[in-house]
Amino acid sequence: MYDIQALRKEFPILGREVYGRPLVYLDNAATTQKPRAVVDAITEEYFSVNANVHRGVHYLSQQATELHEAAREKVRAFIGARSTNEVVFTRGTTESINLVASSFGEAFMREGDEVILTVMEHHSNIVPWQLLGQRRGVKIKVVPMDDDGRLDLAEYEKLFTSRTKIVAVCHVSNVLGAENPVGRMAEIAHAHGAHILVDAAQSVPHLPVDVAALGCDFLVFSAHKVYGPTGLGVLYGREDLLERMPPYQGGGEMISRVTFERTTFEQLPFKFEAGTPDYIGTHALAAALAFVERTGLENIARHEHALVRRAVERMQHVDGMRIYGAAEDKGAVVAFNVAGIHPLDLGTLLDRLGVAIRTGHHCAQPLMQRFGTEGMARLSIAMYNTEEEIDRFADALERVCRMF
Ligand code: PLP
């Protein structure tokens, strides 16, 4: 039984009003709202445990270290990694990808080597590779897709050469919302002697993600999109690869011994965690993942899919509606345009009616170019959204369209 009203009570912000109307928050792909359990974890740790982790001999430091490392174990189990050595905490998906591009690039890529991306990548999975390209003379190749947003796997396979070192692909696009066949893409990459990074920023909150089942070498996500705190992310990396990659940043925590002549580095995963980590954030992320587990990812997916189906059904009746990507297998994201109405106007007017959606290029300008548009409107759903909210969105959309 999915008790949506009980669930919503765990998210106090959902009870607020904007412009004198009850808030309908449909911008969850940008960031999710936080349950009490997450905010409580933050306050409890600040009020009763707070101390810097890892090197302290005193009680509080040891307790804070235990919570921080317990969070790493929670993440490990959540994504099915073999060892906590494979779980690196970062500032977010973006930093995780920059870390891999920089460090994997330095260890394994030479001038003329190639990376394969897809046309639907978020800028954070494009620009770090371009920066690497500028530094190292690495080439970027792009997997095309059809008009429904399905990647062309035959073309994908043709892109490989003996110089292809890595593929970096989103598990779920933040615009099109459908799941990419990353397991199959990993098999193909490995058959060609290449590695694969999966950007799971938009999948971890919505479907069970298991790094072993996917067969990926790296997987990245952000805490704030999975009901956790901002400014924290995860990099999963296969231990044998991380072992061979150089540190990304230098500083405290990541060293074993320092002299002015030479420094030796800490073991994994600390080699990649320079400076004081966000140990309060990691404890809060563990609380968020526990909350997701209690609710059940399969229940969440079923609930969200039903809401997406309802949204699409209602939206299709709007004159001039174009929904981007195959409607039938969408997870929690629906991007659209209405002919003759600028998406920014749509977003602004919906906001006045209490409905929060996102408009613009969604940090995916190459994808906008692929569809020949400057921008799109996008609603994105989370575990706490309701059928009534979808109807309020659709009613508001119809009203705005009538005004035009
Ligand atoms: N990748 C995808 C698919 C995303 O949707 C996002 C954020 O919207 C990111 C990467 C970047 O995440 P962050 O800004 O948390 O680093």
PDB file of C-alpha atoms in Angstrom, residues 243-354:
ATOM      1  CA  GLU A 243      44.113   2.057  -7.969  1.00  0.00           C
ATOM      2  CA  ARG A 244      45.836   2.943 -11.215  1.00  0.00           C
ATOM      3  CA  MET A 245      44.462   6.494 -11.454  1.00  0.00           C
ATOM      4  CA  PRO A 246      46.368   9.467  -9.965  1.00  0.00           C
ATOM      5  CA  PRO A 247      44.808  11.731  -7.288  1.00  0.00           C
ATOM      6  CA  TYR A 248      42.486  14.441  -8.600  1.00  0.00           C
ATOM      7  CA  GLN A 249      43.248  17.020  -5.919  1.00  0.00           C
ATOM      8  CA  GLY A 250      45.965  17.259  -3.293  1.00  0.00           C
ATOM      9  CA  GLY A 251      45.675  18.175   0.376  1.00  0.00           C
ATOM     10  CA  GLY A 252      44.950  16.716   3.766  1.00  0.00           C
ATOM     11  CA  GLU A 253      43.172  13.363   4.189  1.00  0.00           C
ATOM     12  CA  MET A 254      44.496  11.948   0.918  1.00  0.00           C
ATOM     13  CA  ILE A 255      48.153  11.527   1.920  1.00  0.00           C
ATOM     14  CA  SER A 256      50.082   8.836   3.661  1.00  0.00           C
ATOM     15  CA  ARG A 257      53.398  10.693   4.169  1.00  0.00           C
ATOM     16  CA  VAL A 258      54.510  14.143   3.046  1.00  0.00           C
ATOM     17  CA  THR A 259      57.998  15.583   2.743  1.00  0.00           C
ATOM     18  CA  PHE A 260      59.001  18.532   0.576  1.00  0.00           C
ATOM     19  CA  GLU A 261      60.649  16.073  -1.776  1.00  0.00           C
ATOM     20  CA  ARG A 262      57.910  13.504  -2.121  1.00  0.00           C
ATOM     21  CA  THR A 263      54.409  12.540  -1.009  1.00  0.00           C
ATOM     22  CA  THR A 264      52.857   9.104  -0.825  1.00  0.00           C
ATOM     23  CA  PHE A 265      49.122   8.771  -1.015  1.00  0.00           C
ATOM     24  CA  GLU A 266      46.454   7.196   1.159  1.00  0.00           C
ATOM     25  CA  GLN A 267      44.691   3.986   0.269  1.00  0.00           C
ATOM     26  CA  LEU A 268      41.412   4.003  -1.637  1.00  0.00           C
ATOM     27  CA  PRO A 269      39.004   5.666  -1.405  1.00  0.00           C
ATOM     28  CA  PHE A 270      40.795   8.416   0.575  1.00  0.00           C
ATOM     29  CA  LYS A 271      43.323   9.024  -2.210  1.00  0.00           C
ATOM     30  CA  PHE A 272      40.497  10.857  -4.041  1.00  0.00           C
ATOM     31  CA  GLU A 273      39.108  12.739  -1.041  1.00  0.00           C
ATOM     32  CA  ALA A 274      41.395  15.699  -0.368  1.00  0.00           C
ATOM     33  CA  GLY A 275      40.378  17.969   2.502  1.00  0.00           C
ATOM     34  CA  THR A 276      37.715  17.677   5.185  1.00  0.00           C
ATOM     35  CA  PRO A 277      34.838  15.714   3.674  1.00  0.00           C
ATOM     36  CA  ASP A 278      31.191  16.684   4.041  1.00  0.00           C
ATOM     37  CA  TYR A 279      30.740  14.146   6.832  1.00  0.00           C
ATOM     38  CA  ILE A 280      27.453  15.712   7.927  1.00  0.00           C
ATOM     39  CA  GLY A 281      26.191  15.430   4.358  1.00  0.00           C
ATOM     40  CA  THR A 282      27.226  11.789   4.024  1.00  0.00           C
ATOM     41  CA  HIS A 283      25.303  10.898   7.196  1.00  0.00           C
ATOM     42  CA  ALA A 284      22.280  12.741   5.777  1.00  0.00           C
ATOM     43  CA  LEU A 285      22.653  10.914   2.445  1.00  0.00           C
ATOM     44  CA  ALA A 286      22.580   7.607   4.327  1.00  0.00           C
ATOM     45  CA  ALA A 287      19.312   8.752   5.929  1.00  0.00           C
ATOM     46  CA  ALA A 288      17.943   9.651   2.466  1.00  0.00           C
ATOM     47  CA  LEU A 289      18.848   6.252   1.021  1.00  0.00           C
ATOM     48  CA  ALA A 290      17.290   4.508   4.027  1.00  0.00           C
ATOM     49  CA  PHE A 291      14.138   6.569   3.436  1.00  0.00           C
ATOM     50  CA  VAL A 292      14.059   5.530  -0.225  1.00  0.00           C
ATOM     51  CA  GLU A 293      14.547   1.887   0.784  1.00  0.00           C
ATOM     52  CA  ARG A 294      11.713   2.063   3.306  1.00  0.00           C
ATOM     53  CA  THR A 295       9.418   3.490   0.637  1.00  0.00           C
ATOM     54  CA  GLY A 296      10.695   0.934  -1.883  1.00  0.00           C
ATOM     55  CA  LEU A 297      12.151   1.818  -5.275  1.00  0.00           C
ATOM     56  CA  GLU A 298       9.715  -0.501  -7.035  1.00  0.00           C
ATOM     57  CA  ASN A 299       6.747   1.196  -5.333  1.00  0.00           C
ATOM     58  CA  ILE A 300       8.205   4.581  -6.191  1.00  0.00           C
ATOM     59  CA  ALA A 301       8.703   3.619  -9.853  1.00  0.00           C
ATOM     60  CA  ARG A 302       5.150   2.245 -10.143  1.00  0.00           C
ATOM     61  CA  HIS A 303       3.678   5.389  -8.583  1.00  0.00           C
ATOM     62  CA  GLU A 304       5.755   7.751 -10.714  1.00  0.00           C
ATOM     63  CA  HIS A 305       5.046   5.864 -13.939  1.00  0.00           C
ATOM     64  CA  ALA A 306       1.311   6.088 -13.294  1.00  0.00           C
ATOM     65  CA  LEU A 307       1.621   9.846 -12.778  1.00  0.00           C
ATOM     66  CA  VAL A 308       3.678  10.273 -15.958  1.00  0.00           C
ATOM     67  CA  ARG A 309       1.070   8.312 -17.926  1.00  0.00           C
ATOM     68  CA  ARG A 310      -1.669  10.542 -16.557  1.00  0.00           C
ATOM     69  CA  ALA A 311       0.312  13.707 -17.328  1.00  0.00           C
ATOM     70  CA  VAL A 312       1.029  12.590 -20.901  1.00  0.00           C
ATOM     71  CA  GLU A 313      -2.608  11.566 -21.427  1.00  0.00           C
ATOM     72  CA  ARG A 314      -3.868  14.979 -20.376  1.00  0.00           C
ATOM     73  CA  MET A 315      -1.134  16.898 -22.204  1.00  0.00           C
ATOM     74  CA  GLN A 316      -1.905  15.172 -25.495  1.00  0.00           C
ATOM     75  CA  HIS A 317      -5.267  16.960 -25.607  1.00  0.00           C
ATOM     76  CA  VAL A 318      -3.581  20.371 -25.715  1.00  0.00           C
ATOM     77  CA  ASP A 319      -3.484  21.907 -29.217  1.00  0.00           C
ATOM     78  CA  GLY A 320       0.040  22.209 -30.623  1.00  0.00           C
ATOM     79  CA  MET A 321       1.547  19.951 -27.939  1.00  0.00           C
ATOM     80  CA  ARG A 322       4.862  18.299 -28.688  1.00  0.00           C
ATOM     81  CA  ILE A 323       6.265  15.881 -26.145  1.00  0.00           C
ATOM     82  CA  TYR A 324       9.933  15.001 -26.625  1.00  0.00           C
ATOM     83  CA  GLY A 325      11.020  11.377 -26.454  1.00  0.00           C
ATOM     84  CA  ALA A 326       9.019   8.131 -26.561  1.00  0.00           C
ATOM     85  CA  ALA A 327       6.096   8.613 -24.242  1.00  0.00           C
ATOM     86  CA  GLU A 328       5.462   4.972 -23.333  1.00  0.00           C
ATOM     87  CA  ASP A 329       8.657   4.180 -21.421  1.00  0.00           C
ATOM     88  CA  LYS A 330       9.246   7.466 -19.683  1.00  0.00           C
ATOM     89  CA  GLY A 331      10.247   7.329 -16.058  1.00  0.00           C
ATOM     90  CA  ALA A 332       9.645  10.578 -14.250  1.00  0.00           C
ATOM     91  CA  VAL A 333      10.419  13.362 -16.735  1.00  0.00           C
ATOM     92  CA  VAL A 334       8.287  14.890 -19.497  1.00  0.00           C
ATOM     93  CA  ALA A 335       9.755  17.663 -21.667  1.00  0.00           C
ATOM     94  CA  PHE A 336       7.431  19.489 -24.031  1.00  0.00           C
ATOM     95  CA  ASN A 337       6.633  22.563 -26.074  1.00  0.00           C
ATOM     96  CA  VAL A 338       3.338  24.072 -27.140  1.00  0.00           C
ATOM     97  CA  ALA A 339       3.384  25.607 -30.639  1.00  0.00           C
ATOM     98  CA  GLY A 340       3.319  29.389 -30.536  1.00  0.00           C
ATOM     99  CA  ILE A 341       4.116  29.696 -26.820  1.00  0.00           C
ATOM    100  CA  HIS A 342       7.630  30.324 -25.577  1.00  0.00           C
ATOM    101  CA  PRO A 343       8.533  27.801 -22.845  1.00  0.00           C
ATOM    102  CA  LEU A 344       9.659  30.632 -20.577  1.00  0.00           C
ATOM    103  CA  ASP A 345       6.179  32.203 -20.808  1.00  0.00           C
ATOM    104  CA  LEU A 346       4.633  28.822 -20.049  1.00  0.00           C
ATOM    105  CA  GLY A 347       6.837  28.336 -16.999  1.00  0.00           C
ATOM    106  CA  THR A 348       6.238  31.856 -15.704  1.00  0.00           C
ATOM    107  CA  LEU A 349       2.462  31.660 -16.045  1.00  0.00           C
ATOM    108  CA  LEU A 350       2.276  28.162 -14.537  1.00  0.00           C
ATOM    109  CA  ASP A 351       4.335  29.443 -11.619  1.00  0.00           C
ATOM    110  CA  ARG A 352       1.719  32.151 -10.991  1.00  0.00           C
ATOM    111  CA  LEU A 353      -0.823  29.347 -10.722  1.00  0.00           C
ATOM    112  CA  GLY A 354       1.309  27.611  -8.095  1.00  0.00           C
TER     113      GLY A 354
END
